[in-house]
Short mmCIF file of C-alpha atoms in Angstrom, two decimals:
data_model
loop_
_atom_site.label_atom_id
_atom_site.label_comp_id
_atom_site.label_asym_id
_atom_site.label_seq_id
_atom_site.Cartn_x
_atom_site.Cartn_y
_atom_site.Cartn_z
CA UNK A 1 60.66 90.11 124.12
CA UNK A 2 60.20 91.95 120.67
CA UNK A 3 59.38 88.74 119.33
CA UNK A 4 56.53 88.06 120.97
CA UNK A 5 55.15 91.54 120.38
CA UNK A 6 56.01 90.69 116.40
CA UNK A 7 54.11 87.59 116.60
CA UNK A 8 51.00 89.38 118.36
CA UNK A 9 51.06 92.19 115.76
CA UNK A 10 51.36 89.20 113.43
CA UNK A 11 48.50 86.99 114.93
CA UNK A 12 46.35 90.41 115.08
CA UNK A 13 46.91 90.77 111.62
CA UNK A 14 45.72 87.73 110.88
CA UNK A 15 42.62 87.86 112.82
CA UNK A 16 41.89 90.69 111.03
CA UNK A 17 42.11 88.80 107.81
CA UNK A 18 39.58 86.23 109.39
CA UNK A 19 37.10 88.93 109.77
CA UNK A 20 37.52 90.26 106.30
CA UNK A 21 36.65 86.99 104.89
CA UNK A 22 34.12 86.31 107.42
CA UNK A 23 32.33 89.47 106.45
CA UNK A 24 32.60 88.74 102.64
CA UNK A 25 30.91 85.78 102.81
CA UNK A 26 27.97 86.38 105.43
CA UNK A 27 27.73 89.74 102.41
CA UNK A 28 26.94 86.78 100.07
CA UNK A 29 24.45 84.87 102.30
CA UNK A 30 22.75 88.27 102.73
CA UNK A 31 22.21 88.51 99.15
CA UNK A 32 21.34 85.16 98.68
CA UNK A 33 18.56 85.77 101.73
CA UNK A 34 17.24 89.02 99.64
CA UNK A 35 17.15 86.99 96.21
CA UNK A 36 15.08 84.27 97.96
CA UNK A 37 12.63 86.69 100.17
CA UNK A 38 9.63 86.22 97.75
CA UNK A 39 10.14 82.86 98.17
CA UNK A 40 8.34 82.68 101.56
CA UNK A 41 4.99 83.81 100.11
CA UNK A 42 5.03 81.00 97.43
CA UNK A 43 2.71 79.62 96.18
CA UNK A 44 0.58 82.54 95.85
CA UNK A 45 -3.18 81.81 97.27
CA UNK A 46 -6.03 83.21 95.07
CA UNK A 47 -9.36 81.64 94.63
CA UNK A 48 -8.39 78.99 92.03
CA UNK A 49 -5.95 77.66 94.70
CA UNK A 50 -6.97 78.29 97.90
CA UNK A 51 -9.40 80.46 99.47
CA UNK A 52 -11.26 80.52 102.68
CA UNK A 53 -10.34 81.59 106.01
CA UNK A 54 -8.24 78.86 106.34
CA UNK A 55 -6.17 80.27 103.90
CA UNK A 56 -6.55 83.88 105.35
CA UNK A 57 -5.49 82.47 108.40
CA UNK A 58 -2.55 80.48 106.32
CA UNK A 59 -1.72 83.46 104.75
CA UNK A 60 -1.34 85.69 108.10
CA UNK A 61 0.96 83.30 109.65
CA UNK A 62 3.22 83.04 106.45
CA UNK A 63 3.76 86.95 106.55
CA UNK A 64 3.34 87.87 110.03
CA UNK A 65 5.70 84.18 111.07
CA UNK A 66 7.36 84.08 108.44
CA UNK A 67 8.29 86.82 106.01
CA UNK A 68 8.59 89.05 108.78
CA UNK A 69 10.93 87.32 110.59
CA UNK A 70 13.00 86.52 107.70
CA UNK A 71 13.18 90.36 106.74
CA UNK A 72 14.22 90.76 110.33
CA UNK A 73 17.27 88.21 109.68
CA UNK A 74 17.87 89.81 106.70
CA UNK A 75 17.91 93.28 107.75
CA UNK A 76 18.79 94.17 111.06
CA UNK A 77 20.42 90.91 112.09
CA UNK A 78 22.50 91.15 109.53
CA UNK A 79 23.79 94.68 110.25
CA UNK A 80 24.10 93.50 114.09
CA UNK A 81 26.77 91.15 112.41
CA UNK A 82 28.32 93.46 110.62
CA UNK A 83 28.37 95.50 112.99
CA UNK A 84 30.08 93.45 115.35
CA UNK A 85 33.09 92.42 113.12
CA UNK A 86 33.45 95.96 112.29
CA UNK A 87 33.98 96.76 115.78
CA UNK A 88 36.02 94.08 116.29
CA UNK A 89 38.44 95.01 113.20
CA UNK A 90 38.43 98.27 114.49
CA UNK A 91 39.83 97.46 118.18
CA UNK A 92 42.55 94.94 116.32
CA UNK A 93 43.82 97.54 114.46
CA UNK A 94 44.02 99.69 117.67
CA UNK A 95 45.64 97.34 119.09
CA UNK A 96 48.14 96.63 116.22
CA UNK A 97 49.05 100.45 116.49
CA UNK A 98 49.74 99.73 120.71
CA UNK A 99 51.74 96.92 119.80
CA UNK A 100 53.57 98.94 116.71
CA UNK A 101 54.45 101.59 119.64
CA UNK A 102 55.63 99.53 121.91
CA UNK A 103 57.93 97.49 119.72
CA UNK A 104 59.17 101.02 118.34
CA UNK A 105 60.02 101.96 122.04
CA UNK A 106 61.86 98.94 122.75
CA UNK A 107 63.89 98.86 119.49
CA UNK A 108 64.91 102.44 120.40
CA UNK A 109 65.40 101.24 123.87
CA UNK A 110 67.76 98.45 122.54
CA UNK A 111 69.50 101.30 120.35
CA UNK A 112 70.15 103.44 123.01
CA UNK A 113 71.54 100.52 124.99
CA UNK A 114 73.40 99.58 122.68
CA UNK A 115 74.74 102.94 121.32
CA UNK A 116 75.52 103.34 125.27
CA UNK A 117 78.01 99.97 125.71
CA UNK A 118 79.43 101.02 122.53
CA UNK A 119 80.74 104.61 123.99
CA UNK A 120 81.84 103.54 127.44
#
């Protein structure tokens, strides 16, 4: 029986580990999304290029469909992630400590057990 609760706590653990890495690299992707954010009002439009209301109306959709959106991603959608897997670590360890408990109670169970035999 203690195994099993070992190999939970260990499996936990691991999970754990998952979302560590997890988080480290979606950290990365969220920098490489702020490094690129200019990138979705390129080219610039100015009356050499393109000018008009064609390219007002070009223009609104590539911030307002766009760059918004991808701010969105990289902002709050990002922190609903993180978020998430924080929570997540968070209720892993919790349950690593319940686990920890329990295989503490049923070593000193086993002890006392055993301690017990010994005497009679």
């Amino acid at each position: 029986m203690l195994a099993y609760y070992y190999a939970q706590v260990k499996k936990k653990q691991e999970e754990i580990i998952r979302l560590n890495a997890c988080r480290a690299s979606l950290q990365g992707k969220q920098s490489e999304f702020q490094a690129n954010e200019q990138k979705c009002l390129q080219p610039e439009l100015s009356t050499s290029t393109w000018h008009g209301t064609l390219a007002a109306a070009f223009q609104d959709i590539r911030e307002a469909g766009i760059h918004a959106p991808y701010l969105e991603i990289t902002g709050a959608q990002f922190t609903k992630v993180f978020n998430a897997i924080d929570d997540k670590i968070i209720a892993l360890q919790a349950e690593i400590v319940s686990l920890q408990q329990t295989i503490a109670r049923l070593e000193a169970e086993a002890r006392a057990k055993a301690e017990e035999a010994r005497q009679s």
